[in-house]
mmCIF file of N, CA and C in Angstrom:
data_model
loop_
_atom_site.group_PDB
_atom_site.id
_atom_site.type_symbol
_atom_site.label_atom_id
_atom_site.label_comp_id
_atom_site.label_asym_id
_atom_site.label_seq_id
_atom_site.Cartn_x
_atom_site.Cartn_y
_atom_site.Cartn_z
ATOM 1 N N MET A 91 98.286 68.826 113.475
ATOM 2 C CA MET A 91 98.464 69.420 114.787
ATOM 3 C C MET A 91 99.872 69.133 115.322
ATOM 4 N N LYS A 92 100.294 67.863 115.225
ATOM 5 C CA LYS A 92 101.629 67.510 115.718
ATOM 6 C C LYS A 92 102.708 68.239 114.934
ATOM 7 N N LEU A 93 102.483 68.393 113.622
ATOM 8 C CA LEU A 93 103.456 69.080 112.783
ATOM 9 C C LEU A 93 103.581 70.547 113.186
ATOM 10 N N SER A 94 102.458 71.190 113.477
ATOM 11 C CA SER A 94 102.519 72.596 113.868
ATOM 12 C C SER A 94 103.205 72.767 115.221
ATOM 13 N N ILE A 95 103.001 71.850 116.138
ATOM 14 C CA ILE A 95 103.674 71.900 117.441
ATOM 15 C C ILE A 95 105.172 71.702 117.248
ATOM 16 N N ALA A 96 105.534 70.730 116.429
ATOM 17 C CA ALA A 96 106.950 70.468 116.170
ATOM 18 C C ALA A 96 107.614 71.673 115.519
ATOM 19 N N PHE A 97 106.925 72.295 114.563
ATOM 20 C CA PHE A 97 107.493 73.459 113.886
ATOM 21 C C PHE A 97 107.654 74.622 114.871
ATOM 22 N N THR A 98 106.664 74.828 115.737
ATOM 23 C CA THR A 98 106.745 75.900 116.727
ATOM 24 C C THR A 98 107.922 75.686 117.666
ATOM 25 N N LEU A 99 108.104 74.472 118.136
ATOM 26 C CA LEU A 99 109.242 74.166 119.002
ATOM 27 C C LEU A 99 110.561 74.383 118.260
ATOM 28 N N TYR A 100 110.600 73.960 117.014
ATOM 29 C CA TYR A 100 111.788 74.167 116.191
ATOM 30 C C TYR A 100 112.096 75.656 116.064
ATOM 31 N N LEU A 101 111.058 76.451 115.788
ATOM 32 C CA LEU A 101 111.252 77.878 115.616
ATOM 33 C C LEU A 101 111.779 78.520 116.893
ATOM 34 N N PHE A 102 111.202 78.180 118.033
ATOM 35 C CA PHE A 102 111.674 78.760 119.292
ATOM 36 C C PHE A 102 113.110 78.352 119.589
ATOM 37 N N SER A 103 113.459 77.112 119.311
ATOM 38 C CA SER A 103 114.842 76.704 119.546
ATOM 39 C C SER A 103 115.780 77.413 118.574
ATOM 40 N N PHE A 104 115.316 77.644 117.358
ATOM 41 C CA PHE A 104 116.111 78.356 116.370
ATOM 42 C C PHE A 104 116.364 79.790 116.810
ATOM 43 N N LEU A 105 115.307 80.462 117.287
ATOM 44 C CA LEU A 105 115.466 81.841 117.713
ATOM 45 C C LEU A 105 116.423 81.958 118.890
ATOM 46 N N SER A 106 116.362 81.011 119.798
ATOM 47 C CA SER A 106 117.256 81.090 120.950
ATOM 48 C C SER A 106 118.690 80.758 120.547
ATOM 49 N N TYR A 107 118.865 79.890 119.577
ATOM 50 C CA TYR A 107 120.206 79.527 119.125
ATOM 51 C C TYR A 107 120.837 80.660 118.319
ATOM 52 N N ALA A 108 120.072 81.213 117.398
ATOM 53 C CA ALA A 108 120.617 82.207 116.484
ATOM 54 C C ALA A 108 120.739 83.579 117.131
ATOM 55 N N GLY A 109 119.985 83.810 118.148
ATOM 56 C CA GLY A 109 119.971 85.139 118.744
ATOM 57 C C GLY A 109 119.104 86.066 117.922
ATOM 58 N N GLY A 110 118.722 87.128 118.511
ATOM 59 C CA GLY A 110 117.875 88.083 117.828
ATOM 60 C C GLY A 110 117.064 88.845 118.849
ATOM 61 N N ASP A 111 116.276 89.759 118.366
ATOM 62 C CA ASP A 111 115.463 90.573 119.247
ATOM 63 C C ASP A 111 114.380 91.234 118.415
ATOM 64 N N HIS A 112 113.377 91.777 119.076
ATOM 65 C CA HIS A 112 112.337 92.528 118.388
ATOM 66 C C HIS A 112 111.898 93.698 119.260
ATOM 67 N N PHE A 113 111.341 94.706 118.599
ATOM 68 C CA PHE A 113 111.027 95.968 119.250
ATOM 69 C C PHE A 113 109.685 96.478 118.746
ATOM 70 N N PRO A 114 108.907 97.140 119.600
ATOM 71 C CA PRO A 114 107.644 97.728 119.143
ATOM 72 C C PRO A 114 107.924 99.007 118.350
ATOM 73 N N VAL A 115 107.379 99.074 117.146
ATOM 74 C CA VAL A 115 107.605 100.234 116.278
ATOM 75 C C VAL A 115 106.308 100.639 115.584
ATOM 76 N N PHE A 116 106.283 101.890 115.130
ATOM 77 C CA PHE A 116 105.238 102.386 114.251
ATOM 78 C C PHE A 116 105.881 102.599 112.886
ATOM 79 N N ILE A 117 105.241 102.118 111.845
ATOM 80 C CA ILE A 117 105.759 102.280 110.480
ATOM 81 C C ILE A 117 105.281 103.631 109.954
ATOM 82 N N LYS A 118 106.218 104.505 109.633
ATOM 83 C CA LYS A 118 105.891 105.852 109.164
ATOM 84 C C LYS A 118 105.795 105.943 107.651
ATOM 85 N N SER A 119 106.599 105.161 106.946
ATOM 86 C CA SER A 119 106.517 105.116 105.483
ATOM 87 C C SER A 119 107.059 103.769 105.031
ATOM 88 N N ILE A 120 106.597 103.349 103.865
ATOM 89 C CA ILE A 120 107.065 102.079 103.309
ATOM 90 C C ILE A 120 107.020 102.177 101.790
ATOM 91 N N ASP A 121 108.040 101.618 101.158
ATOM 92 C CA ASP A 121 108.127 101.607 99.697
ATOM 93 C C ASP A 121 108.476 100.189 99.265
ATOM 94 N N ILE A 122 107.638 99.622 98.413
ATOM 95 C CA ILE A 122 107.848 98.260 97.921
ATOM 96 C C ILE A 122 107.867 98.324 96.402
ATOM 97 N N SER A 123 108.953 97.837 95.806
ATOM 98 C CA SER A 123 109.088 97.840 94.361
ATOM 99 C C SER A 123 109.753 96.541 93.932
ATOM 100 N N ASP A 124 108.973 95.627 93.345
ATOM 101 C CA ASP A 124 109.456 94.313 92.930
ATOM 102 C C ASP A 124 110.093 93.617 94.131
ATOM 103 N N ASN A 125 111.375 93.338 94.095
ATOM 104 C CA ASN A 125 112.013 92.646 95.221
ATOM 105 C C ASN A 125 112.764 93.614 96.137
ATOM 106 N N LYS A 126 112.619 94.920 95.905
ATOM 107 C CA LYS A 126 113.257 95.930 96.766
ATOM 108 C C LYS A 126 112.222 96.483 97.739
ATOM 109 N N PHE A 127 112.707 96.840 98.904
ATOM 110 C CA PHE A 127 111.815 97.394 99.912
ATOM 111 C C PHE A 127 112.590 98.355 100.798
ATOM 112 N N SER A 128 111.872 99.291 101.370
ATOM 113 C CA SER A 128 112.447 100.175 102.389
ATOM 114 C C SER A 128 111.297 100.701 103.233
ATOM 115 N N PHE A 129 111.599 100.939 104.478
ATOM 116 C CA PHE A 129 110.594 101.530 105.349
ATOM 117 C C PHE A 129 111.280 102.314 106.453
ATOM 118 N N VAL A 130 110.530 103.261 106.967
ATOM 119 C CA VAL A 130 110.974 104.065 108.096
ATOM 120 C C VAL A 130 110.067 103.708 109.262
ATOM 121 N N ALA A 131 110.687 103.415 110.395
ATOM 122 C CA ALA A 131 109.943 103.034 111.585
ATOM 123 C C ALA A 131 110.356 103.918 112.750
ATOM 124 N N GLU A 132 109.395 104.169 113.603
ATOM 125 C CA GLU A 132 109.641 104.962 114.799
ATOM 126 C C GLU A 132 109.448 104.040 116.010
ATOM 127 N N PRO A 133 110.491 103.807 116.764
ATOM 128 C CA PRO A 133 110.358 102.943 117.948
ATOM 129 C C PRO A 133 109.390 103.538 118.965
ATOM 130 N N ASN A 134 108.625 102.679 119.608
ATOM 131 C CA ASN A 134 107.727 103.094 120.676
ATOM 132 C C ASN A 134 108.510 103.046 121.981
ATOM 133 N N VAL A 135 109.121 104.160 122.334
ATOM 134 C CA VAL A 135 110.008 104.191 123.498
ATOM 135 C C VAL A 135 109.255 104.039 124.811
ATOM 136 N N VAL A 136 107.937 104.214 124.803
ATOM 137 C CA VAL A 136 107.154 103.991 126.016
ATOM 138 C C VAL A 136 107.215 102.509 126.389
ATOM 139 N N LYS A 137 107.152 101.639 125.376
ATOM 140 C CA LYS A 137 107.213 100.199 125.629
ATOM 141 C C LYS A 137 108.647 99.684 125.691
ATOM 142 N N ARG A 138 109.483 100.182 124.785
ATOM 143 C CA ARG A 138 110.874 99.717 124.751
ATOM 144 C C ARG A 138 111.658 100.486 123.699
ATOM 145 N N GLU A 139 112.868 100.915 124.027
ATOM 146 C CA GLU A 139 113.700 101.638 123.069
ATOM 147 C C GLU A 139 114.270 100.696 122.025
ATOM 148 N N TRP A 140 114.631 101.266 120.897
ATOM 149 C CA TRP A 140 115.327 100.540 119.839
ATOM 150 C C TRP A 140 116.709 100.153 120.356
ATOM 151 N N MET A 141 117.361 99.191 119.738
ATOM 152 C CA MET A 141 118.658 98.716 120.217
ATOM 153 C C MET A 141 119.712 99.829 120.275
ATOM 154 N N ASP A 142 119.616 100.799 119.377
ATOM 155 C CA ASP A 142 120.460 101.987 119.440
ATOM 156 C C ASP A 142 119.588 103.096 120.013
ATOM 157 N N ALA A 143 119.719 103.354 121.298
ATOM 158 C CA ALA A 143 118.807 104.245 122.018
ATOM 159 C C ALA A 143 118.729 105.646 121.411
ATOM 160 N N GLU A 144 119.777 106.084 120.711
ATOM 161 C CA GLU A 144 119.761 107.437 120.153
ATOM 162 C C GLU A 144 118.867 107.557 118.914
ATOM 163 N N CYS A 145 118.420 106.444 118.358
ATOM 164 C CA CYS A 145 117.591 106.469 117.149
ATOM 165 C C CYS A 145 116.142 106.822 117.474
ATOM 166 N N LYS A 146 115.714 107.966 116.982
ATOM 167 C CA LYS A 146 114.308 108.361 117.127
ATOM 168 C C LYS A 146 113.475 107.751 116.010
ATOM 169 N N SER A 147 114.138 107.403 114.909
ATOM 170 C CA SER A 147 113.510 106.646 113.828
ATOM 171 C C SER A 147 114.617 105.838 113.150
ATOM 172 N N ILE A 148 114.213 104.780 112.485
ATOM 173 C CA ILE A 148 115.174 103.937 111.776
ATOM 174 C C ILE A 148 114.714 103.773 110.339
ATOM 175 N N LYS A 149 115.669 103.538 109.461
ATOM 176 C CA LYS A 149 115.349 103.231 108.065
ATOM 177 C C LYS A 149 115.953 101.869 107.750
ATOM 178 N N VAL A 150 115.122 100.996 107.221
ATOM 179 C CA VAL A 150 115.555 99.661 106.813
ATOM 180 C C VAL A 150 115.304 99.555 105.318
ATOM 181 N N SER A 151 116.321 99.177 104.575
ATOM 182 C CA SER A 151 116.153 98.985 103.139
ATOM 183 C C SER A 151 116.855 97.699 102.735
ATOM 184 N N GLY A 152 116.379 97.143 101.656
ATOM 185 C CA GLY A 152 116.995 95.914 101.203
ATOM 186 C C GLY A 152 116.384 95.388 99.929
ATOM 187 N N THR A 153 116.922 94.285 99.524
ATOM 188 C CA THR A 153 116.453 93.553 98.358
ATOM 189 C C THR A 153 116.263 92.110 98.772
ATOM 190 N N TYR A 154 115.081 91.581 98.486
ATOM 191 C CA TYR A 154 114.848 90.172 98.791
ATOM 192 C C TYR A 154 115.770 89.359 97.884
ATOM 193 N N ASP A 155 116.690 88.647 98.478
ATOM 194 C CA ASP A 155 117.699 87.873 97.745
ATOM 195 C C ASP A 155 117.120 86.511 97.370
ATOM 196 N N ARG A 156 116.495 86.444 96.194
ATOM 197 C CA ARG A 156 115.817 85.212 95.766
ATOM 198 C C ARG A 156 116.768 84.010 95.713
ATOM 199 N N LEU A 157 117.968 84.199 95.204
ATOM 200 C CA LEU A 157 118.917 83.084 95.101
ATOM 201 C C LEU A 157 119.370 82.607 96.477
ATOM 202 N N LYS A 158 119.617 83.539 97.369
ATOM 203 C CA LYS A 158 120.067 83.186 98.716
ATOM 204 C C LYS A 158 119.033 82.323 99.445
ATOM 205 N N TRP A 159 117.752 82.681 99.313
ATOM 206 C CA TRP A 159 116.694 82.004 100.066
ATOM 207 C C TRP A 159 115.982 80.920 99.261
ATOM 208 N N LEU A 160 116.429 80.645 98.054
ATOM 209 C CA LEU A 160 115.766 79.678 97.185
ATOM 210 C C LEU A 160 115.652 78.292 97.810
ATOM 211 N N ARG A 161 116.685 77.849 98.500
ATOM 212 C CA ARG A 161 116.661 76.494 99.062
ATOM 213 C C ARG A 161 115.901 76.387 100.382
ATOM 214 N N TYR A 162 115.432 77.518 100.912
ATOM 215 C CA TYR A 162 114.672 77.523 102.159
ATOM 216 C C TYR A 162 113.180 77.420 101.868
ATOM 217 N N SER A 163 112.494 76.625 102.646
ATOM 218 C CA SER A 163 111.029 76.618 102.579
ATOM 219 C C SER A 163 110.466 77.152 103.887
ATOM 220 N N ALA A 164 111.192 77.002 104.971
ATOM 221 C CA ALA A 164 110.796 77.525 106.278
ATOM 222 C C ALA A 164 112.057 77.676 107.109
ATOM 223 N N PRO A 165 112.167 78.605 107.964
ATOM 224 C CA PRO A 165 111.178 79.650 108.203
ATOM 225 C C PRO A 165 111.256 80.787 107.192
ATOM 226 N N MET A 166 112.314 80.865 106.387
ATOM 227 C CA MET A 166 112.457 81.928 105.399
ATOM 228 C C MET A 166 111.939 81.447 104.054
ATOM 229 N N SER A 167 111.081 82.233 103.450
ATOM 230 C CA SER A 167 110.569 81.912 102.122
ATOM 231 C C SER A 167 110.047 83.187 101.474
ATOM 232 N N GLN A 168 109.824 83.127 100.199
ATOM 233 C CA GLN A 168 109.298 84.290 99.496
ATOM 234 C C GLN A 168 107.890 84.608 100.006
ATOM 235 N N ASP A 169 107.118 83.574 100.332
ATOM 236 C CA ASP A 169 105.776 83.771 100.862
ATOM 237 C C ASP A 169 105.828 84.488 102.211
ATOM 238 N N SER A 170 106.739 84.074 103.075
ATOM 239 C CA SER A 170 106.880 84.715 104.383
ATOM 240 C C SER A 170 107.341 86.171 104.215
ATOM 241 N N HIS A 171 108.216 86.414 103.266
ATOM 242 C CA HIS A 171 108.686 87.780 102.982
ATOM 243 C C HIS A 171 107.507 88.658 102.545
ATOM 244 N N LYS A 172 106.660 88.138 101.672
ATOM 245 C CA LYS A 172 105.497 88.900 101.208
ATOM 246 C C LYS A 172 104.535 89.177 102.363
ATOM 247 N N LYS A 173 104.329 88.188 103.228
ATOM 248 C CA LYS A 173 103.455 88.383 104.394
ATOM 249 C C LYS A 173 104.030 89.450 105.321
ATOM 250 N N ALA A 174 105.346 89.472 105.471
ATOM 251 C CA ALA A 174 105.994 90.482 106.313
ATOM 252 C C ALA A 174 105.755 91.878 105.743
ATOM 253 N N LEU A 175 105.920 92.026 104.421
ATOM 254 C CA LEU A 175 105.690 93.323 103.793
ATOM 255 C C LEU A 175 104.235 93.749 103.937
ATOM 256 N N GLU A 176 103.314 92.801 103.773
ATOM 257 C CA GLU A 176 101.887 93.100 103.941
ATOM 258 C C GLU A 176 101.587 93.546 105.369
ATOM 259 N N ALA A 177 102.205 92.890 106.348
ATOM 260 C CA ALA A 177 102.001 93.257 107.753
ATOM 261 C C ALA A 177 102.537 94.662 108.033
ATOM 262 N N LEU A 178 103.694 94.995 107.478
ATOM 263 C CA LEU A 178 104.260 96.334 107.654
ATOM 264 C C LEU A 178 103.365 97.389 107.001
ATOM 265 N N LEU A 179 102.866 97.090 105.811
ATOM 266 C CA LEU A 179 101.978 98.016 105.109
ATOM 267 C C LEU A 179 100.679 98.214 105.883
ATOM 268 N N LEU A 180 100.109 97.146 106.400
ATOM 269 C CA LEU A 180 98.891 97.233 107.197
ATOM 270 C C LEU A 180 99.123 98.060 108.462
ATOM 271 N N ALA A 181 100.258 97.844 109.126
ATOM 272 C CA ALA A 181 100.585 98.613 110.328
ATOM 273 C C ALA A 181 100.716 100.102 109.996
ATOM 274 N N LYS A 182 101.315 100.413 108.861
ATOM 275 C CA LYS A 182 101.453 101.812 108.442
ATOM 276 C C LYS A 182 100.090 102.423 108.168
ATOM 277 N N ASN A 183 99.266 101.720 107.393
ATOM 278 C CA ASN A 183 97.960 102.252 107.008
ATOM 279 C C ASN A 183 97.003 102.392 108.187
ATOM 280 N N SER A 184 97.121 101.515 109.167
ATOM 281 C CA SER A 184 96.226 101.566 110.328
ATOM 282 C C SER A 184 96.808 102.377 111.488
ATOM 283 N N GLY A 185 98.095 102.718 111.387
ATOM 284 C CA GLY A 185 98.743 103.452 112.470
ATOM 285 C C GLY A 185 98.968 102.607 113.713
ATOM 286 N N SER A 186 98.957 101.296 113.520
ATOM 287 C CA SER A 186 99.089 100.406 114.673
ATOM 288 C C SER A 186 100.541 99.995 114.915
ATOM 289 N N LEU A 187 100.779 99.576 116.106
ATOM 290 C CA LEU A 187 102.087 99.109 116.543
ATOM 291 C C LEU A 187 102.360 97.725 115.959
ATOM 292 N N ILE A 188 103.595 97.483 115.562
ATOM 293 C CA ILE A 188 104.006 96.159 115.105
ATOM 294 C C ILE A 188 105.387 95.879 115.696
ATOM 295 N N TYR A 189 105.659 94.630 115.946
ATOM 296 C CA TYR A 189 106.974 94.266 116.467
ATOM 297 C C TYR A 189 107.887 93.919 115.296
ATOM 298 N N PHE A 190 109.026 94.589 115.252
ATOM 299 C CA PHE A 190 110.014 94.378 114.202
ATOM 300 C C PHE A 190 111.350 94.069 114.858
ATOM 301 N N GLY A 191 112.078 93.125 114.275
ATOM 302 C CA GLY A 191 113.378 92.780 114.832
ATOM 303 C C GLY A 191 114.252 92.059 113.836
ATOM 304 N N TYR A 192 115.163 91.281 114.361
ATOM 305 C CA TYR A 192 116.140 90.601 113.528
ATOM 306 C C TYR A 192 116.461 89.237 114.131
ATOM 307 N N ILE A 193 116.979 88.362 113.286
ATOM 308 C CA ILE A 193 117.460 87.049 113.711
ATOM 309 C C ILE A 193 118.936 86.990 113.337
ATOM 310 N N GLY A 194 119.751 86.613 114.301
ATOM 311 C CA GLY A 194 121.193 86.570 114.059
ATOM 312 C C GLY A 194 121.702 87.944 113.686
ATOM 313 N N ALA A 195 122.487 88.021 112.644
ATOM 314 C CA ALA A 195 122.959 89.310 112.135
ATOM 315 C C ALA A 195 122.014 89.768 111.033
ATOM 316 N N GLY A 196 120.758 89.870 111.361
ATOM 317 C CA GLY A 196 119.712 90.143 110.383
ATOM 318 C C GLY A 196 119.625 91.562 109.892
ATOM 319 N N LEU A 197 120.225 92.475 110.611
ATOM 320 C CA LEU A 197 120.273 93.870 110.188
ATOM 321 C C LEU A 197 121.729 94.313 110.163
ATOM 322 N N ILE A 198 122.154 94.815 109.050
ATOM 323 C CA ILE A 198 123.512 95.323 108.929
ATOM 324 C C ILE A 198 123.443 96.846 108.993
ATOM 325 N N LYS A 199 124.099 97.415 109.982
ATOM 326 C CA LYS A 199 124.073 98.859 110.160
ATOM 327 C C LYS A 199 124.982 99.510 109.124
ATOM 328 N N GLU A 200 124.398 100.412 108.332
ATOM 329 C CA GLU A 200 125.159 101.149 107.314
ATOM 330 C C GLU A 200 125.653 102.477 107.849
ATOM 331 N N ALA A 201 124.787 103.173 108.511
ATOM 332 C CA ALA A 201 125.092 104.488 109.071
ATOM 333 C C ALA A 201 124.174 104.663 110.277
ATOM 334 N N ASN A 202 124.267 105.814 110.912
ATOM 335 C CA ASN A 202 123.413 106.051 112.071
ATOM 336 C C ASN A 202 121.948 105.792 111.740
ATOM 337 N N CYS A 203 121.376 104.798 112.390
ATOM 338 C CA CYS A 203 119.943 104.485 112.307
ATOM 339 C C CYS A 203 119.480 104.017 110.926
ATOM 340 N N ASN A 204 120.417 103.633 110.049
ATOM 341 C CA ASN A 204 120.093 103.083 108.727
ATOM 342 C C ASN A 204 120.620 101.660 108.649
ATOM 343 N N TYR A 205 119.755 100.738 108.230
ATOM 344 C CA TYR A 205 120.091 99.313 108.236
ATOM 345 C C TYR A 205 119.773 98.677 106.888
ATOM 346 N N LYS A 206 120.506 97.611 106.575
ATOM 347 C CA LYS A 206 120.293 96.814 105.367
ATOM 348 C C LYS A 206 119.755 95.445 105.746
ATOM 349 N N SER A 207 118.913 94.896 104.866
ATOM 350 C CA SER A 207 118.323 93.580 105.053
ATOM 351 C C SER A 207 118.375 92.825 103.730
ATOM 352 N N LYS A 208 118.360 91.487 103.796
ATOM 353 C CA LYS A 208 118.296 90.671 102.575
ATOM 354 C C LYS A 208 116.980 89.908 102.494
ATOM 355 N N GLY A 209 116.094 90.186 103.437
ATOM 356 C CA GLY A 209 114.788 89.543 103.412
ATOM 357 C C GLY A 209 114.097 89.686 104.742
ATOM 358 N N LEU A 210 112.782 89.592 104.713
ATOM 359 C CA LEU A 210 111.972 89.701 105.911
ATOM 360 C C LEU A 210 111.208 88.407 106.121
ATOM 361 N N MET A 211 110.952 88.114 107.357
ATOM 362 C CA MET A 211 110.240 86.895 107.717
ATOM 363 C C MET A 211 109.086 87.270 108.631
ATOM 364 N N TYR A 212 107.930 86.689 108.405
ATOM 365 C CA TYR A 212 106.752 86.951 109.228
ATOM 366 C C TYR A 212 106.468 85.733 110.088
ATOM 367 N N GLU A 213 106.478 85.921 111.403
ATOM 368 C CA GLU A 213 106.214 84.838 112.348
ATOM 369 C C GLU A 213 105.467 85.375 113.551
ATOM 370 N N ASN A 214 104.342 84.753 113.868
ATOM 371 C CA ASN A 214 103.581 85.086 115.083
ATOM 372 C C ASN A 214 103.315 86.581 115.213
ATOM 373 N N THR A 215 102.842 87.206 114.172
ATOM 374 C CA THR A 215 102.510 88.637 114.084
ATOM 375 C C THR A 215 103.724 89.557 114.212
ATOM 376 N N MET A 216 104.910 89.025 114.138
ATOM 377 C CA MET A 216 106.127 89.829 114.208
ATOM 378 C C MET A 216 106.896 89.726 112.885
ATOM 379 N N VAL A 217 107.640 90.768 112.574
ATOM 380 C CA VAL A 217 108.452 90.800 111.361
ATOM 381 C C VAL A 217 109.920 90.792 111.778
ATOM 382 N N TYR A 218 110.669 89.874 111.182
ATOM 383 C CA TYR A 218 112.099 89.760 111.468
ATOM 384 C C TYR A 218 112.890 89.970 110.188
ATOM 385 N N SER A 219 114.011 90.662 110.304
ATOM 386 C CA SER A 219 114.930 90.834 109.193
ATOM 387 C C SER A 219 115.981 89.728 109.250
ATOM 388 N N ILE A 220 116.367 89.274 108.069
ATOM 389 C CA ILE A 220 117.429 88.273 107.962
ATOM 390 C C ILE A 220 118.412 88.781 106.917
ATOM 391 N N TYR A 221 119.686 88.626 107.204
ATOM 392 C CA TYR A 221 120.711 89.062 106.264
ATOM 393 C C TYR A 221 121.580 87.893 105.809
ATOM 394 N N HIS A 222 122.155 87.173 106.751
ATOM 395 C CA HIS A 222 123.004 86.034 106.433
ATOM 396 C C HIS A 222 122.179 84.756 106.400
ATOM 397 N N SER A 223 122.746 83.701 105.873
ATOM 398 C CA SER A 223 122.058 82.413 105.835
ATOM 399 C C SER A 223 121.692 81.953 107.236
ATOM 400 N N ILE A 224 120.617 81.232 107.298
ATOM 401 C CA ILE A 224 120.122 80.706 108.575
ATOM 402 C C ILE A 224 120.754 79.358 108.827
#
């Protein structure tokens, strides 16, 4: 119990230090192949617009960088990445809303409404993208 409280406090302090944000989205499509992934999400503008207000949908693609995240056990790990992908797939299949965002510079914008990621993290029913080291 004490460990889980300590970890939760650590996570909240980490999020506030690193910066980041999350947004309510609907997952319209998702493709998972080995360590590569991509998905298209539609922001729920009734609750909150995406960070780039002109985006009616966004595409996030990436490759889980096993070497980059190898030394991490928390909050970034291969297990957390798999849970994030499962949560996105479940949201797509059920048509339910999920919160998706980034930590630090977790999404690298390639072109209008297209982003790159190096891994996903699942925390408190939310999915966060991470690109640079934590």
